[in-house]
mmCIF file of C-alpha atoms in Angstrom:
data_model
loop_
_atom_site.group_PDB
_atom_site.id
_atom_site.type_symbol
_atom_site.label_atom_id
_atom_site.label_comp_id
_atom_site.label_asym_id
_atom_site.label_seq_id
_atom_site.Cartn_x
_atom_site.Cartn_y
_atom_site.Cartn_z
ATOM 1 C CA MET A 1 -10.596 -56.431 -58.700
ATOM 2 C CA ARG A 2 -11.932 -59.294 -56.592
ATOM 3 C CA SER A 3 -13.572 -56.860 -54.212
ATOM 4 C CA LEU A 4 -15.602 -55.442 -57.112
ATOM 5 C CA ARG A 5 -16.963 -58.803 -58.268
ATOM 6 C CA VAL A 6 -19.421 -59.349 -55.435
ATOM 7 C CA PRO A 7 -21.109 -55.916 -55.666
ATOM 8 C CA ARG A 8 -21.325 -56.228 -59.451
ATOM 9 C CA ALA A 9 -22.813 -59.689 -59.168
ATOM 10 C CA MET A 10 -25.368 -58.407 -56.664
ATOM 11 C CA GLN A 11 -26.238 -55.500 -58.935
ATOM 12 C CA THR A 12 -26.791 -57.901 -61.810
ATOM 13 C CA ILE A 13 -28.951 -60.217 -59.715
ATOM 14 C CA MET A 14 -31.055 -57.326 -58.376
ATOM 15 C CA ALA A 15 -31.562 -55.998 -61.910
ATOM 16 C CA LEU A 16 -32.758 -59.437 -62.986
ATOM 17 C CA VAL A 17 -35.046 -59.600 -59.951
ATOM 18 C CA LEU A 18 -36.657 -56.269 -60.907
ATOM 19 C CA ARG A 19 -37.099 -57.508 -64.463
ATOM 20 C CA GLU A 20 -38.653 -60.715 -63.157
ATOM 21 C CA MET A 21 -41.066 -58.730 -60.973
ATOM 22 C CA ALA A 22 -42.180 -56.607 -63.893
ATOM 23 C CA THR A 23 -42.662 -59.503 -66.308
ATOM 24 C CA SER A 24 -44.118 -62.114 -63.940
ATOM 25 C CA TYR A 25 -46.424 -59.971 -61.824
ATOM 26 C CA GLY A 26 -46.606 -56.528 -63.431
ATOM 27 C CA ARG A 27 -48.256 -57.518 -66.703
ATOM 28 C CA SER A 28 -51.155 -59.619 -65.395
ATOM 29 C CA PRO A 29 -54.300 -58.111 -63.827
ATOM 30 C CA GLY A 30 -54.078 -58.461 -60.068
ATOM 31 C CA GLY A 31 -50.326 -58.978 -60.100
ATOM 32 C CA TYR A 32 -49.182 -60.305 -56.730
ATOM 33 C CA LEU A 33 -52.805 -60.868 -55.721
ATOM 34 C CA TRP A 34 -52.813 -64.141 -57.679
ATOM 35 C CA ALA A 35 -49.831 -65.414 -55.694
ATOM 36 C CA VAL A 36 -52.062 -65.316 -52.611
ATOM 37 C CA ALA A 37 -55.380 -66.142 -54.284
ATOM 38 C CA GLU A 38 -54.208 -69.464 -55.769
ATOM 39 C CA PRO A 39 -53.313 -71.247 -52.501
ATOM 40 C CA VAL A 40 -56.260 -69.657 -50.676
ATOM 41 C CA ALA A 41 -58.656 -70.984 -53.319
ATOM 42 C CA GLY A 42 -57.059 -74.439 -53.116
ATOM 43 C CA ILE A 43 -57.360 -74.536 -49.324
ATOM 44 C CA ALA A 44 -60.975 -73.342 -49.467
ATOM 45 C CA LEU A 45 -61.892 -76.014 -52.022
ATOM 46 C CA LEU A 46 -60.262 -78.822 -50.030
ATOM 47 C CA THR A 47 -61.916 -77.585 -46.837
ATOM 48 C CA PHE A 48 -65.346 -77.509 -48.453
ATOM 49 C CA ILE A 49 -65.057 -80.952 -50.042
ATOM 50 C CA PHE A 50 -63.665 -82.851 -47.068
ATOM 51 C CA SER A 51 -65.772 -81.088 -44.445
ATOM 52 C CA LEU A 52 -68.847 -82.551 -46.160
ATOM 53 C CA GLY A 53 -67.668 -86.111 -45.561
ATOM 54 C CA PHE A 54 -65.745 -85.850 -42.284
ATOM 55 C CA GLN A 55 -66.625 -84.358 -38.933
ATOM 56 C CA ALA A 56 -63.046 -83.420 -38.038
ATOM 57 C CA PRO A 57 -59.674 -83.223 -39.811
ATOM 58 C CA PRO A 58 -56.959 -85.825 -39.070
ATOM 59 C CA LEU A 59 -55.166 -83.265 -36.878
ATOM 60 C CA GLY A 60 -56.587 -80.408 -34.852
ATOM 61 C CA THR A 61 -60.041 -78.911 -35.246
ATOM 62 C CA SER A 62 -59.671 -76.775 -38.377
ATOM 63 C CA PHE A 63 -59.950 -78.320 -41.829
ATOM 64 C CA ALA A 64 -58.511 -75.165 -43.394
ATOM 65 C CA LEU A 65 -55.368 -75.167 -41.231
ATOM 66 C CA PHE A 66 -54.767 -78.882 -41.742
ATOM 67 C CA TYR A 67 -54.901 -78.612 -45.535
ATOM 68 C CA ALA A 68 -52.872 -75.402 -45.454
ATOM 69 C CA SER A 69 -50.153 -77.263 -43.537
ATOM 70 C CA GLY A 70 -49.802 -79.581 -46.527
ATOM 71 C CA LEU A 71 -50.612 -77.287 -49.418
ATOM 72 C CA VAL A 72 -48.356 -74.370 -48.454
ATOM 73 C CA PRO A 73 -45.050 -76.325 -48.454
ATOM 74 C CA PHE A 74 -46.105 -78.233 -51.580
ATOM 75 C CA LEU A 75 -46.785 -74.996 -53.474
ATOM 76 C CA ILE A 76 -43.483 -73.530 -52.279
ATOM 77 C CA TYR A 77 -41.643 -76.517 -53.729
ATOM 78 C CA SER A 78 -43.622 -76.707 -56.985
ATOM 79 C CA ASP A 79 -43.574 -72.961 -57.695
ATOM 80 C CA LEU A 80 -39.858 -72.513 -56.953
ATOM 81 C CA SER A 81 -38.769 -75.603 -58.889
ATOM 82 C CA GLY A 82 -41.016 -74.657 -61.818
ATOM 83 C CA LYS A 83 -39.705 -71.090 -61.995
ATOM 84 C CA LEU A 84 -36.068 -72.166 -61.732
ATOM 85 C CA SER A 85 -36.463 -74.759 -64.480
ATOM 86 C CA GLN A 86 -37.151 -71.888 -66.921
ATOM 87 C CA SER A 87 -34.420 -69.553 -65.636
ATOM 88 C CA ILE A 88 -32.116 -69.845 -68.647
ATOM 89 C CA ASN A 89 -34.913 -69.756 -71.215
ATOM 90 C CA PHE A 90 -36.437 -66.712 -69.506
ATOM 91 C CA SER A 91 -33.174 -64.738 -69.365
ATOM 92 C CA LEU A 92 -31.621 -66.033 -72.604
ATOM 93 C CA PRO A 93 -31.712 -62.627 -74.387
ATOM 94 C CA LEU A 94 -29.648 -61.114 -71.553
ATOM 95 C CA LEU A 95 -27.093 -63.912 -71.235
ATOM 96 C CA GLY A 96 -25.105 -62.537 -74.153
ATOM 97 C CA TYR A 97 -23.910 -59.679 -71.943
ATOM 98 C CA PRO A 98 -20.594 -60.417 -70.187
ATOM 99 C CA ARG A 99 -21.887 -59.302 -66.777
ATOM 100 C CA VAL A 100 -24.864 -61.688 -66.821
ATOM 101 C CA THR A 101 -24.030 -65.313 -66.055
ATOM 102 C CA LEU A 102 -26.121 -68.457 -65.963
ATOM 103 C CA ALA A 103 -25.813 -68.533 -62.170
ATOM 104 C CA ASP A 104 -27.152 -64.963 -61.989
ATOM 105 C CA ALA A 105 -30.261 -65.994 -63.926
ATOM 106 C CA VAL A 106 -30.932 -68.913 -61.581
ATOM 107 C CA LEU A 107 -30.226 -67.015 -58.355
ATOM 108 C CA ALA A 108 -32.327 -63.992 -59.360
ATOM 109 C CA ARG A 109 -35.397 -66.132 -59.998
ATOM 110 C CA ALA A 110 -34.796 -68.044 -56.784
ATOM 111 C CA LEU A 111 -34.452 -64.856 -54.709
ATOM 112 C CA LEU A 112 -37.688 -63.302 -55.960
ATOM 113 C CA ASN A 113 -39.621 -66.546 -55.567
ATOM 114 C CA ILE A 114 -38.323 -67.088 -52.023
ATOM 115 C CA ILE A 115 -39.350 -63.580 -50.974
ATOM 116 C CA THR A 116 -42.776 -63.934 -52.600
ATOM 117 C CA GLN A 117 -43.556 -67.391 -51.234
ATOM 118 C CA THR A 118 -42.362 -66.455 -47.741
ATOM 119 C CA LEU A 119 -44.786 -63.532 -47.645
ATOM 120 C CA VAL A 120 -47.600 -65.661 -49.062
ATOM 121 C CA SER A 121 -46.977 -68.420 -46.494
ATOM 122 C CA CYS A 122 -46.960 -65.946 -43.600
ATOM 123 C CA LEU A 123 -50.178 -64.320 -44.818
ATOM 124 C CA ILE A 124 -52.016 -67.630 -45.234
ATOM 125 C CA LEU A 125 -50.879 -69.354 -42.041
ATOM 126 C CA GLY A 126 -51.030 -66.173 -39.989
ATOM 127 C CA GLY A 127 -54.473 -65.332 -41.332
ATOM 128 C CA LEU A 128 -55.856 -68.770 -40.493
ATOM 129 C CA LEU A 129 -54.404 -68.673 -36.978
ATOM 130 C CA VAL A 130 -55.784 -65.191 -36.284
ATOM 131 C CA LEU A 131 -59.188 -65.367 -37.988
ATOM 132 C CA PHE A 132 -60.266 -68.903 -37.060
ATOM 133 C CA ALA A 133 -60.473 -70.831 -33.804
ATOM 134 C CA THR A 134 -57.862 -73.398 -34.813
ATOM 135 C CA GLN A 135 -56.714 -74.153 -31.250
ATOM 136 C CA ALA A 136 -53.217 -74.579 -32.700
ATOM 137 C CA THR A 137 -50.044 -73.699 -30.820
ATOM 138 C CA PRO A 138 -47.535 -72.768 -33.529
ATOM 139 C CA ASN A 139 -43.816 -73.159 -32.975
ATOM 140 C CA ILE A 140 -42.222 -70.424 -35.087
ATOM 141 C CA ALA A 141 -38.781 -72.063 -35.162
ATOM 142 C CA ILE A 142 -40.119 -75.381 -36.470
ATOM 143 C CA LEU A 143 -42.384 -73.612 -38.991
ATOM 144 C CA ALA A 144 -39.421 -71.625 -40.284
ATOM 145 C CA GLN A 145 -37.432 -74.852 -40.584
ATOM 146 C CA ALA A 146 -40.218 -76.482 -42.596
ATOM 147 C CA ILE A 147 -40.472 -73.531 -44.987
ATOM 148 C CA LEU A 148 -36.681 -73.519 -45.373
ATOM 149 C CA LEU A 149 -36.741 -77.240 -46.205
ATOM 150 C CA ALA A 150 -39.399 -76.616 -48.865
ATOM 151 C CA PHE A 151 -37.260 -73.883 -50.419
ATOM 152 C CA THR A 152 -34.121 -76.023 -50.252
ATOM 153 C CA PHE A 153 -35.680 -78.996 -51.997
ATOM 154 C CA GLY A 154 -37.442 -76.802 -54.555
ATOM 155 C CA PHE A 155 -34.122 -75.099 -55.301
ATOM 156 C CA GLY A 156 -32.356 -78.425 -55.789
ATOM 157 C CA VAL A 157 -35.011 -79.849 -58.108
ATOM 158 C CA GLY A 158 -35.350 -76.563 -59.989
ATOM 159 C CA THR A 159 -31.598 -76.193 -60.537
ATOM 160 C CA LEU A 160 -31.249 -79.678 -61.979
ATOM 161 C CA ASN A 161 -34.379 -79.249 -64.098
ATOM 162 C CA CYS A 162 -33.010 -75.923 -65.336
ATOM 163 C CA PHE A 163 -30.232 -77.821 -67.061
ATOM 164 C CA LEU A 164 -32.440 -80.693 -68.237
ATOM 165 C CA VAL A 165 -35.222 -78.474 -69.612
ATOM 166 C CA THR A 166 -32.768 -76.193 -71.411
ATOM 167 C CA ARG A 167 -30.607 -78.998 -72.797
ATOM 168 C CA PHE A 168 -33.468 -81.411 -73.569
ATOM 169 C CA PRO A 169 -36.737 -79.447 -74.120
ATOM 170 C CA VAL A 170 -38.796 -82.656 -74.130
ATOM 171 C CA TRP A 171 -37.878 -83.105 -70.454
ATOM 172 C CA GLN A 172 -40.365 -80.388 -69.516
ATOM 173 C CA ARG A 173 -43.270 -82.512 -70.764
ATOM 174 C CA ILE A 174 -41.859 -85.675 -69.201
ATOM 175 C CA TRP A 175 -41.410 -83.986 -65.833
ATOM 176 C CA SER A 176 -44.866 -82.427 -65.986
ATOM 177 C CA ILE A 177 -46.473 -85.832 -66.519
ATOM 178 C CA ALA A 178 -44.332 -87.554 -63.881
ATOM 179 C CA ASN A 179 -45.024 -84.798 -61.316
ATOM 180 C CA ARG A 180 -48.828 -84.837 -61.572
ATOM 181 C CA PRO A 181 -49.405 -87.569 -58.953
ATOM 182 C CA MET A 182 -47.216 -85.693 -56.455
ATOM 183 C CA PHE A 183 -50.203 -83.877 -54.986
ATOM 184 C CA LEU A 184 -51.637 -87.196 -53.854
ATOM 185 C CA LEU A 185 -48.278 -88.583 -52.721
ATOM 186 C CA CYS A 186 -47.253 -85.767 -50.373
ATOM 187 C CA CYS A 187 -49.678 -86.389 -47.474
ATOM 188 C CA ILE A 188 -51.529 -83.126 -48.099
ATOM 189 C CA VAL A 189 -55.029 -84.479 -47.428
ATOM 190 C CA PHE A 190 -54.053 -87.215 -44.958
ATOM 191 C CA THR A 191 -51.349 -88.006 -42.445
ATOM 192 C CA PHE A 192 -48.334 -90.190 -43.060
ATOM 193 C CA GLU A 193 -49.283 -92.450 -40.144
ATOM 194 C CA SER A 194 -52.649 -93.314 -41.732
ATOM 195 C CA ILE A 195 -51.023 -94.972 -44.756
ATOM 196 C CA PRO A 196 -50.923 -98.789 -44.539
ATOM 197 C CA MET A 197 -47.737 -100.769 -44.914
ATOM 198 C CA PRO A 198 -45.770 -101.371 -47.120
ATOM 199 C CA PHE A 199 -46.841 -98.189 -48.942
ATOM 200 C CA ARG A 200 -45.803 -96.101 -45.963
ATOM 201 C CA ASP A 201 -42.199 -97.284 -46.278
ATOM 202 C CA TRP A 202 -42.163 -96.436 -49.979
ATOM 203 C CA LEU A 203 -43.693 -93.015 -49.426
ATOM 204 C CA TRP A 204 -41.006 -92.176 -46.854
ATOM 205 C CA PHE A 205 -38.559 -91.556 -49.708
ATOM 206 C CA ASN A 206 -40.680 -88.646 -50.966
ATOM 207 C CA PRO A 207 -38.918 -85.553 -49.543
ATOM 208 C CA ILE A 208 -42.086 -83.446 -49.596
ATOM 209 C CA VAL A 209 -43.653 -85.867 -47.107
ATOM 210 C CA HIS A 210 -40.924 -84.888 -44.640
ATOM 211 C CA VAL A 211 -41.459 -81.180 -45.331
ATOM 212 C CA VAL A 212 -45.214 -81.470 -44.763
ATOM 213 C CA GLY A 213 -44.565 -83.455 -41.587
ATOM 214 C CA ALA A 214 -42.199 -80.766 -40.327
ATOM 215 C CA MET A 215 -44.817 -78.117 -41.024
ATOM 216 C CA ARG A 216 -47.386 -80.049 -38.991
ATOM 217 C CA GLN A 217 -44.894 -80.500 -36.168
ATOM 218 C CA GLY A 218 -44.697 -76.717 -35.985
ATOM 219 C CA LEU A 219 -48.467 -76.220 -35.997
ATOM 220 C CA TYR A 220 -49.781 -79.043 -33.829
ATOM 221 C CA PHE A 221 -48.380 -79.404 -30.341
ATOM 222 C CA GLY A 222 -47.963 -83.076 -29.507
ATOM 223 C CA TYR A 223 -47.699 -84.256 -33.110
ATOM 224 C CA SER A 224 -44.456 -86.222 -33.057
ATOM 225 C CA GLY A 225 -43.888 -86.737 -36.781
ATOM 226 C CA ALA A 226 -41.201 -89.252 -35.878
ATOM 227 C CA TYR A 227 -40.686 -90.135 -39.537
ATOM 228 C CA VAL A 228 -39.473 -86.630 -40.433
ATOM 229 C CA SER A 229 -35.790 -86.562 -41.405
ATOM 230 C CA VAL A 230 -34.383 -83.077 -41.892
ATOM 231 C CA THR A 231 -30.990 -84.571 -42.748
ATOM 232 C CA TYR A 232 -32.445 -86.630 -45.603
ATOM 233 C CA VAL A 233 -34.109 -83.613 -47.214
ATOM 234 C CA LEU A 234 -31.049 -81.386 -46.807
ATOM 235 C CA PHE A 235 -28.544 -83.869 -48.207
ATOM 236 C CA LEU A 236 -30.778 -84.769 -51.147
ATOM 237 C CA SER A 237 -31.413 -81.091 -51.895
ATOM 238 C CA LEU A 238 -27.708 -80.276 -51.660
ATOM 239 C CA GLY A 239 -26.846 -83.137 -53.990
ATOM 240 C CA LEU A 240 -29.402 -82.008 -56.588
ATOM 241 C CA SER A 241 -28.207 -78.395 -56.358
ATOM 242 C CA VAL A 242 -24.532 -79.283 -56.778
ATOM 243 C CA LEU A 243 -25.308 -81.619 -59.676
ATOM 244 C CA GLY A 244 -27.494 -79.017 -61.349
ATOM 245 C CA PHE A 245 -24.927 -76.212 -61.096
ATOM 246 C CA PHE A 246 -22.135 -78.526 -62.212
ATOM 247 C CA LEU A 247 -24.047 -79.551 -65.339
ATOM 248 C CA ILE A 248 -24.954 -75.933 -66.094
ATOM 249 C CA TRP A 249 -21.287 -74.927 -65.767
ATOM 250 C CA ARG A 250 -20.021 -77.948 -67.714
ATOM 251 C CA PHE A 251 -22.365 -77.477 -70.669
ATOM 252 C CA LYS A 252 -22.841 -73.709 -70.552
ATOM 253 C CA ASP A 253 -21.690 -73.228 -74.160
ATOM 254 C CA ARG A 254 -24.248 -75.724 -75.458
ATOM 255 C CA LEU A 255 -26.978 -74.185 -73.336
ATOM 256 C CA LEU A 256 -26.284 -70.707 -74.751
ATOM 257 C CA ASN A 257 -25.721 -71.751 -78.359
ATOM 258 C CA ARG A 258 -28.786 -73.740 -79.296
#
């Protein structure tokens, strides 16, 4: 019987993934096109605005690539965590079936989002490197590590928020308000080294700052990014994930019977 559990679980998750694809991207005009258009439009807007006031970006020669190096990992985190926070609410009608568990709902949304955001990131970064004279020397291994860190932290935050949003609906509004300044606090439009003390020490505790720094390490040869701590991001993400799944398991009856 144990040998049958894994295939059945995978079948359930894949069925939820197909449902997610149809509902999230199949019903809106353009479908997957918007997943690419949103970050491209954001990068274009930032490039236009800051190129008017500055002759060169803080790193490299391309404004578009510099802002992409910050915006891409930020959008990976925000999109994954936002989608996961609604996993139970989205799949609630199906959770009454014995074969569909709360973990299946979370993992299915995570899997589809990871596939989508990976493709989007490759298209954006690859397109900029091929189409423009960025003079960048990308390190694929470090870039992959940065994207993985963004997914890991987004998964941890999203899993914990999945419980909080489902158990306490008001948390969604609280989190939305608290998360608004994050765009300015993640070093997307500037470098970590340019921040004066003591604000730089405070900003170090923002995990997205480390993810953005890792992304720039992979794009700009010679950028040390000495402040980047992969261990910090991984341990924090793991802690949030374990706490989130534990709370979902502990209070699963209350989450399903609201």
